[in-house]
GROMACS .gro file of C-alpha atoms in nm:
model
  374
    1MET     CA    1  11.387  16.858   4.389
    2LEU     CA    2  11.731  16.797   4.313
    3LEU     CA    3  11.737  17.038   4.011
    4LEU     CA    4  11.591  17.305   4.223
    5LEU     CA    5  11.859  17.231   4.499
    6ILE     CA    6  12.126  17.243   4.233
    7ARG     CA    7  12.021  17.584   4.089
    8ASP     CA    8  11.906  17.695   4.430
    9ASP     CA    9  11.771  18.054   4.251
   10LEU     CA   10  11.427  18.023   4.322
   11GLY     CA   11  11.291  18.332   4.518
   12ILE     CA   12  11.555  18.462   4.781
   13GLY     CA   13  11.780  18.152   4.692
   14GLY     CA   14  12.004  17.998   4.934
   15VAL     CA   15  11.788  17.726   5.064
   16GLY     CA   16  12.107  17.486   5.049
   17SER     CA   17  12.310  17.744   5.238
   18GLU     CA   18  12.196  17.585   5.583
   19VAL     CA   19  12.368  17.276   5.494
   20SER     CA   20  12.674  17.402   5.329
   21LEU     CA   21  12.743  17.668   5.567
   22LEU     CA   22  12.563  17.616   5.894
   23TYR     CA   23  12.547  17.246   5.932
   24ARG     CA   24  12.904  17.225   5.796
   25TYR     CA   25  13.018  17.459   6.058
   26TRP     CA   26  12.838  17.258   6.333
   27TYR     CA   27  13.023  16.945   6.188
   28GLY     CA   28  13.333  17.103   6.255
   29GLN     CA   29  13.241  17.180   6.606
   30PHE     CA   30  13.154  16.800   6.670
   31ALA     CA   31  13.497  16.725   6.526
   32HIS     CA   32  13.659  16.930   6.803
   33GLY     CA   33  13.459  16.727   7.048
   34THR     CA   34  13.190  16.979   7.154
   35PHE     CA   35  12.838  17.076   7.059
   36PRO     CA   36  12.838  17.450   6.930
   37PRO     CA   37  12.921  17.650   7.224
   38GLY     CA   38  12.717  17.981   7.267
   39ASP     CA   39  12.586  17.934   6.922
   40VAL     CA   40  12.228  18.093   6.921
   41THR     CA   41  12.141  17.905   6.605
   42TRP     CA   42  12.202  17.558   6.797
   43GLN     CA   43  11.856  17.500   6.911
   44TYR     CA   44  11.839  17.117   6.894
   45PRO     CA   45  11.840  16.815   7.106
   46PRO     CA   46  12.193  16.651   7.132
   47GLY     CA   47  12.073  16.349   6.913
   48ALA     CA   48  12.069  16.581   6.616
   49GLY     CA   49  12.442  16.600   6.610
   50LEU     CA   50  12.431  16.241   6.504
   51VAL     CA   51  12.259  16.363   6.181
   52ILE     CA   52  12.501  16.647   6.140
   53MET     CA   53  12.778  16.432   6.161
   54ALA     CA   54  12.663  16.139   5.963
   55PRO     CA   55  12.776  16.289   5.628
   56GLY     CA   56  13.127  16.220   5.743
   57ALA     CA   57  13.046  15.832   5.698
   58LEU     CA   58  13.072  15.921   5.302
   59PRO     CA   59  13.401  16.075   5.289
   60TRP     CA   60  13.425  16.061   4.888
   61LEU     CA   61  13.162  16.332   4.881
   62SER     CA   62  13.155  16.673   4.994
   63TYR     CA   63  12.964  16.751   5.307
   64PHE     CA   64  12.684  16.895   5.111
   65GLN     CA   65  12.666  16.597   4.868
   66ALA     CA   66  12.673  16.346   5.144
   67PHE     CA   67  12.393  16.544   5.343
   68VAL     CA   68  12.173  16.530   5.036
   69ALA     CA   69  12.251  16.186   4.971
   70LEU     CA   70  12.146  16.082   5.313
   71ALA     CA   71  11.844  16.263   5.281
   72LEU     CA   72  11.730  16.097   4.971
   73LEU     CA   73  11.811  15.774   5.128
   74ALA     CA   74  11.587  15.855   5.440
   75ASP     CA   75  11.318  15.963   5.181
   76ALA     CA   76  11.354  15.636   5.025
   77VAL     CA   77  11.349  15.426   5.317
   78VAL     CA   78  11.010  15.601   5.431
   79THR     CA   79  10.872  15.540   5.069
   80VAL     CA   80  10.970  15.169   5.059
   81ALA     CA   81  10.812  15.131   5.426
   82LEU     CA   82  10.492  15.310   5.334
   83ALA     CA   83  10.442  15.096   5.021
   84ARG     CA   84  10.480  14.766   5.231
   85ALA     CA   85  10.242  14.908   5.476
   86ASP     CA   86   9.982  14.981   5.176
   87ARG     CA   87  10.044  14.639   5.037
   88ALA     CA   88   9.712  14.461   5.000
   89ARG     CA   89   9.528  14.716   5.184
   90LEU     CA   90   9.410  14.933   4.899
   91THR     CA   91   9.555  15.232   5.090
   92HIS     CA   92   9.749  15.507   4.978
   93GLY     CA   93  10.019  15.626   5.242
   94ALA     CA   94  10.326  15.580   4.984
   95TRP     CA   95  10.143  15.794   4.684
   96TYR     CA   96  10.070  16.051   4.940
   97TRP     CA   97  10.422  16.085   5.074
   98ALA     CA   98  10.574  16.054   4.719
   99LEU     CA   99  10.353  16.326   4.557
  100GLY     CA  100  10.304  16.545   4.873
  101LEU     CA  101  10.671  16.577   4.956
  102PRO     CA  102  10.776  16.764   4.637
  103LEU     CA  103  10.517  17.031   4.701
  104LEU     CA  104  10.793  17.158   4.946
  105LEU     CA  105  11.023  17.194   4.655
  106HIS     CA  106  11.372  17.144   4.748
  107ILE     CA  107  11.356  17.236   5.112
  108PRO     CA  108  11.332  16.865   5.242
  109LEU     CA  109  11.663  16.790   5.073
  110ALA     CA  110  11.830  17.090   5.260
  111ARG     CA  111  11.708  17.034   5.621
  112TYR     CA  112  11.744  16.725   5.845
  113ASP     CA  113  11.367  16.666   5.890
  114VAL     CA  114  11.315  16.390   5.637
  115GLN     CA  115  11.559  16.182   5.852
  116THR     CA  116  11.370  16.271   6.158
  117THR     CA  117  11.033  16.207   5.997
  118ALA     CA  118  11.200  15.851   5.896
  119LEU     CA  119  11.228  15.766   6.266
  120ALA     CA  120  10.881  15.871   6.348
  121VAL     CA  121  10.725  15.696   6.034
  122LEU     CA  122  10.923  15.376   6.127
  123ALA     CA  123  10.837  15.383   6.480
  124LEU     CA  124  10.450  15.422   6.413
  125LEU     CA  125  10.465  15.122   6.145
  126ALA     CA  126  10.651  14.916   6.421
  127LEU     CA  127  10.377  14.994   6.693
  128THR     CA  128  10.092  14.881   6.471
  129ALA     CA  129  10.275  14.575   6.391
  130ARG     CA  130  10.162  14.238   6.577
  131PRO     CA  131  10.475  14.094   6.708
  132ALA     CA  132  10.545  14.232   7.077
  133ALA     CA  133  10.906  14.264   6.977
  134ALA     CA  134  10.781  14.503   6.714
  135HIS     CA  135  10.635  14.749   6.984
  136ARG     CA  136  10.963  14.763   7.160
  137ILE     CA  137  11.151  14.870   6.830
  138GLY     CA  138  10.882  15.143   6.792
  139GLY     CA  139  10.958  15.260   7.125
  140VAL     CA  140  11.329  15.264   7.055
  141LEU     CA  141  11.305  15.439   6.716
  142ALA     CA  142  11.056  15.704   6.898
  143GLY     CA  143  11.346  15.747   7.171
  144LEU     CA  144  11.586  15.800   6.904
  145GLY     CA  145  11.381  16.057   6.726
  146ALA     CA  146  11.299  16.236   7.069
  147MET     CA  147  11.664  16.290   7.109
  148VAL     CA  148  11.699  16.427   6.738
  149LYS     CA  149  11.401  16.674   6.708
  150VAL     CA  150  11.166  16.623   7.038
  151TRP     CA  151  10.834  16.582   6.839
  152PRO     CA  152  10.880  16.209   6.756
  153ALA     CA  153  10.822  16.121   7.087
  154LEU     CA  154  10.464  16.200   7.027
  155ALA     CA  155  10.436  15.896   6.814
  156LEU     CA  156  10.373  15.711   7.142
  157ILE     CA  157  10.072  15.921   7.266
  158GLY     CA  158   9.836  15.663   7.106
  159THR     CA  159   9.950  15.346   7.191
  160PRO     CA  160   9.691  15.112   7.327
  161ARG     CA  161   9.694  15.097   7.696
  162GLY     CA  162   9.861  14.766   7.878
  163ARG     CA  163  10.150  14.586   7.748
  164THR     CA  164  10.217  14.782   7.438
  165THR     CA  165  10.229  15.114   7.619
  166ARG     CA  166  10.470  14.990   7.897
  167GLU     CA  167  10.690  14.824   7.668
  168SER     CA  168  10.698  15.101   7.394
  169TRP     CA  169  10.733  15.388   7.648
  170THR     CA  170  11.003  15.201   7.858
  171ALA     CA  171  11.201  15.123   7.535
  172ALA     CA  172  11.180  15.502   7.430
  173ALA     CA  173  11.293  15.617   7.805
  174VAL     CA  174  11.577  15.386   7.797
  175THR     CA  175  11.684  15.472   7.452
  176ALA     CA  176  11.672  15.837   7.507
  177LEU     CA  177  11.859  15.850   7.846
  178THR     CA  178  12.107  15.602   7.717
  179LEU     CA  179  12.184  15.830   7.384
  180LEU     CA  180  12.203  16.134   7.623
  181ALA     CA  181  12.448  15.981   7.859
  182VAL     CA  182  12.675  15.856   7.583
  183LEU     CA  183  12.670  16.196   7.403
  184ALA     CA  184  12.744  16.375   7.732
  185LEU     CA  185  13.058  16.148   7.791
  186LEU     CA  186  13.185  16.206   7.437
  187PHE     CA  187  13.077  16.571   7.383
  188ALA     CA  188  13.076  16.898   7.588
  189GLU     CA  189  12.757  17.122   7.633
  190PRO     CA  190  12.516  16.858   7.515
  191LEU     CA  191  12.221  17.062   7.687
  192GLY     CA  192  12.322  17.399   7.566
  193PHE     CA  193  12.045  17.397   7.327
  194LEU     CA  194  11.795  17.459   7.610
  195ARG     CA  195  11.939  17.796   7.676
  196GLN     CA  196  11.897  17.905   7.317
  197GLN     CA  197  11.557  17.764   7.284
  198GLY     CA  198  11.422  17.936   7.583
  199ASP     CA  199  11.538  18.262   7.418
  200ARG     CA  200  11.333  18.242   7.100
  201GLY     CA  201  11.073  18.489   7.027
  202VAL     CA  202  10.787  18.502   6.781
  203GLN     CA  203  10.887  18.402   6.432
  204ILE     CA  204  10.726  18.566   6.144
  205GLU     CA  205  10.579  18.250   5.996
  206SER     CA  206  10.403  18.143   6.318
  207LEU     CA  207  10.007  18.187   6.392
  208GLY     CA  208  10.112  18.461   6.648
  209GLY     CA  209  10.351  18.617   6.393
  210THR     CA  210  10.066  18.619   6.127
  211ALA     CA  211   9.842  18.801   6.399
  212LEU     CA  212  10.109  19.066   6.452
  213ALA     CA  213  10.182  19.099   6.069
  214LEU     CA  214   9.809  19.153   6.025
  215ALA     CA  215   9.799  19.409   6.315
  216ARG     CA  216  10.109  19.595   6.178
  217ALA     CA  217   9.954  19.611   5.821
  218THR     CA  218   9.646  19.788   5.962
  219GLY     CA  219   9.845  20.035   6.174
  220LEU     CA  220   9.733  19.898   6.492
  221TRP     CA  221  10.087  19.778   6.589
  222PRO     CA  222  10.410  19.955   6.566
  223GLY     CA  223  10.650  19.663   6.588
  224SER     CA  224  10.909  19.563   6.347
  225VAL     CA  225  11.113  19.236   6.206
  226GLN     CA  226  11.485  19.161   6.312
  227PHE     CA  227  11.678  18.841   6.247
  228ARG     CA  228  11.750  18.677   6.570
  229PHE     CA  229  11.846  18.336   6.676
  230GLY     CA  230  11.866  18.216   6.311
  231ALA     CA  231  11.524  18.348   6.209
  232PHE     CA  232  11.339  18.669   6.143
  233GLU     CA  233  11.139  18.729   6.439
  234TYR     CA  234  10.905  19.011   6.558
  235VAL     CA  235  11.005  19.258   6.802
  236GLY     CA  236  10.790  19.545   6.971
  237PRO     CA  237  10.522  19.575   7.226
  238TYR     CA  238  10.309  19.286   7.275
  239VAL     CA  239  10.543  19.035   7.132
  240SER     CA  240  10.623  18.883   7.479
  241THR     CA  241  10.265  18.874   7.542
  242VAL     CA  242  10.194  18.660   7.227
  243GLY     CA  243  10.489  18.445   7.298
  244HIS     CA  244  10.347  18.377   7.651
  245LEU     CA  245  10.016  18.295   7.489
  246ALA     CA  246  10.167  18.061   7.249
  247LEU     CA  247  10.364  17.877   7.547
  248PHE     CA  248  10.004  17.867   7.761
  249LEU     CA  249   9.833  17.716   7.443
  250THR     CA  250  10.100  17.455   7.404
  251ALA     CA  251  10.046  17.366   7.772
  252ALA     CA  252   9.683  17.348   7.707
  253ALA     CA  253   9.735  17.104   7.420
  254PHE     CA  254   9.931  16.863   7.624
  255ILE     CA  255   9.657  16.889   7.876
  256TRP     CA  256   9.398  16.808   7.607
  257LEU     CA  257   9.597  16.531   7.487
  258VAL     CA  258   9.642  16.346   7.834
  259PHE     CA  259   9.287  16.419   7.904
  260TRP     CA  260   9.193  16.253   7.577
  261ARG     CA  261   9.411  15.963   7.674
  262ILE     CA  262   9.233  15.907   7.981
  263ARG     CA  263   8.892  15.942   7.840
  264ALA     CA  264   8.957  15.728   7.514
  265HIS     CA  265   8.794  15.373   7.528
  266ARG     CA  266   8.774  15.277   7.162
  267TRP     CA  267   9.097  15.165   7.001
  268THR     CA  268   9.146  15.068   6.638
  269ALA     CA  269   9.450  14.991   6.433
  270ALA     CA  270   9.446  15.346   6.320
  271THR     CA  271   9.427  15.501   6.669
  272PRO     CA  272   9.798  15.525   6.731
  273LEU     CA  273   9.852  15.700   6.371
  274ASP     CA  274   9.553  15.923   6.429
  275ALA     CA  275   9.662  16.057   6.779
  276ALA     CA  276  10.040  16.105   6.654
  277LEU     CA  277   9.933  16.316   6.370
  278ALA     CA  278   9.664  16.513   6.591
  279ALA     CA  279   9.930  16.572   6.863
  280VAL     CA  280  10.198  16.712   6.642
  281LEU     CA  281   9.940  16.924   6.468
  282LEU     CA  282   9.833  17.069   6.795
  283PHE     CA  283  10.200  17.139   6.895
  284THR     CA  284  10.277  17.289   6.576
  285VAL     CA  285   9.977  17.547   6.558
  286THR     CA  286  10.068  17.640   6.912
  287SER     CA  287  10.427  17.708   6.852
  288ARG     CA  288  10.615  18.034   6.844
  289VAL     CA  289  10.796  17.900   6.540
  290ILE     CA  290  10.643  17.730   6.218
  291SER     CA  291  10.906  17.668   5.986
  292PRO     CA  292  10.842  17.546   5.625
  293GLN     CA  293  11.029  17.202   5.701
  294TYR     CA  294  10.746  17.128   5.973
  295LEU     CA  295  10.529  17.021   5.678
  296ILE     CA  296  10.773  16.751   5.624
  297TRP     CA  297  10.675  16.592   5.968
  298LEU     CA  298  10.295  16.652   5.907
  299LEU     CA  299  10.301  16.510   5.557
  300GLY     CA  300  10.497  16.186   5.692
  301LEU     CA  301  10.254  16.129   5.952
  302ALA     CA  302   9.952  16.191   5.733
  303ALA     CA  303  10.105  15.931   5.505
  304VAL     CA  304  10.146  15.696   5.799
  305CYS     CA  305   9.758  15.742   5.872
  306LEU     CA  306   9.662  15.652   5.514
  307THR     CA  307   9.826  15.317   5.544
  308SER     CA  308   9.529  15.225   5.755
  309ARG     CA  309   9.156  15.196   5.607
  310ALA     CA  310   9.034  15.267   5.967
  311THR     CA  311   9.188  15.624   5.978
  312VAL     CA  312   8.976  15.934   6.050
  313MET     CA  313   9.241  16.181   5.940
  314ARG     CA  314   9.132  16.182   5.552
  315PRO     CA  315   9.024  16.524   5.554
  316VAL     CA  316   9.335  16.652   5.775
  317ALA     CA  317   9.558  16.487   5.510
  318LEU     CA  318   9.390  16.679   5.240
  319LEU     CA  319   9.415  17.008   5.433
  320LEU     CA  320   9.791  16.949   5.460
  321LEU     CA  321   9.871  16.937   5.099
  322PRO     CA  322   9.768  17.298   5.019
  323ALA     CA  323   9.943  17.387   5.340
  324ALA     CA  324  10.261  17.234   5.205
  325ALA     CA  325  10.227  17.403   4.871
  326LEU     CA  326  10.169  17.763   5.029
  327SER     CA  327  10.448  17.697   5.268
  328ALA     CA  328  10.689  17.662   4.990
  329LEU     CA  329  10.548  17.966   4.830
  330ALA     CA  330  10.621  18.159   5.137
  331TYR     CA  331  10.974  18.028   5.171
  332PRO     CA  332  11.177  18.073   4.944
  333VAL     CA  333  10.955  18.220   4.659
  334LEU     CA  334  10.795  18.498   4.830
  335TYR     CA  335  11.009  18.521   5.139
  336GLU     CA  336  11.107  18.899   5.089
  337ASP     CA  337  10.740  18.957   5.070
  338VAL     CA  338  10.673  18.782   5.399
  339VAL     CA  339  10.931  18.943   5.571
  340ALA     CA  340  10.834  19.283   5.431
  341GLY     CA  341  10.457  19.206   5.519
  342THR     CA  342  10.312  19.304   5.180
  343TRP     CA  343   9.971  19.205   5.086
  344GLN     CA  344  10.112  18.895   4.907
  345GLY     CA  345  10.334  18.792   5.178
  346LEU     CA  346  10.032  18.842   5.431
  347ALA     CA  347   9.788  18.643   5.203
  348VAL     CA  348  10.026  18.355   5.172
  349MET     CA  349  10.095  18.333   5.533
  350THR     CA  350   9.730  18.385   5.648
  351ALA     CA  351   9.608  18.103   5.407
  352ARG     CA  352   9.872  17.861   5.499
  353ASN     CA  353   9.822  17.913   5.878
  354ALA     CA  354   9.457  17.911   5.854
  355LEU     CA  355   9.491  17.585   5.686
  356LEU     CA  356   9.709  17.433   5.963
  357LEU     CA  357   9.468  17.564   6.216
  358ALA     CA  358   9.164  17.424   6.044
  359ALA     CA  359   9.370  17.086   6.029
  360ALA     CA  360   9.453  17.091   6.395
  361VAL     CA  361   9.091  17.159   6.498
  362VAL     CA  362   8.956  16.891   6.265
  363ALA     CA  363   9.217  16.618   6.361
  364ALA     CA  364   9.146  16.687   6.749
  365ARG     CA  365   8.747  16.663   6.683
  366ARG     CA  366   8.773  16.363   6.488
  367LEU     CA  367   9.007  16.196   6.720
  368TRP     CA  368   8.797  16.266   7.017
  369THR     CA  369   8.502  16.161   6.817
  370ALA     CA  370   8.650  15.828   6.692
  371THR     CA  371   8.784  15.712   7.043
  372VAL     CA  372   8.568  15.885   7.328
  373THR     CA  373   8.237  16.010   7.198
  374SER     CA  374   7.960  15.720   7.247
   0.00000   0.00000   0.00000
């Protein structure tokens, strides 16, 4: 992975430019005491600023070198935590992570998703520990993760009812609100990301984007691709309808998760882990954006599930491995084909998104069967 990042010429190349150019630019904005003002590419919660600023703690390295070093450190933390959880249980979470992450080639070292995944993984492992104090620590980590990239809040969706839920959810809320207040005092425009996020369209790598690409390839849709908001998106008739449908499906996924939590009556040690993976999968496949680094989240959550012998997510974990490999094939290897909508690009994106959709359906079904169905 390091060698590929150093060369950075695979496919379209320039995978590391997001760190050396965009993240470095944002770092300069934070040095002036503000979140990126009016920057359409800044679409992240304010806690993400802490990750972007973190390389400054290693002044003897360049920004790019420091960022990669911290990504490797987060990777090591996840590996060690999973290995400790695997110990004496004959489970394979650490091996899944160690062998699954390189399927994404060098993308994980040039995005801040490994750091975010580390917070979610550590939160879930703390939530499944026996000491009550560990549940509060899990909530704190989930709250921090939510302020960095929102989705780690879903690590709490499957906490057992009662004291564990009260303590972990309260700790997460207090942590998130406290961090937001501190950042609002120190920096201007901490909530500017909401404006940019709301303007996002349908990215070419999303499920909706794949449907539009197939329609365009068969001559049924006359739209085109434009670079907007830091990504390639489809523009043309019915794009807004597809975007609204995605939002509707996301809301439906949230309602289903609430309904599942109300109906669930059987909890095992693996239920919080399985629920987190199912929830993030549902929100991923219904999103208007599915970037390749999203697979880092899913691989990390699947690895946590595999630290428990009671998990029902083994088939889901297996589906995610080829999905990760196809994601890296789509970007950066064949990204020009994906943008142009050639048959190679269509085949890769259709197969990747079909695997993700199948994984989400299987995860939801197995979670329901394991916890609700008598």
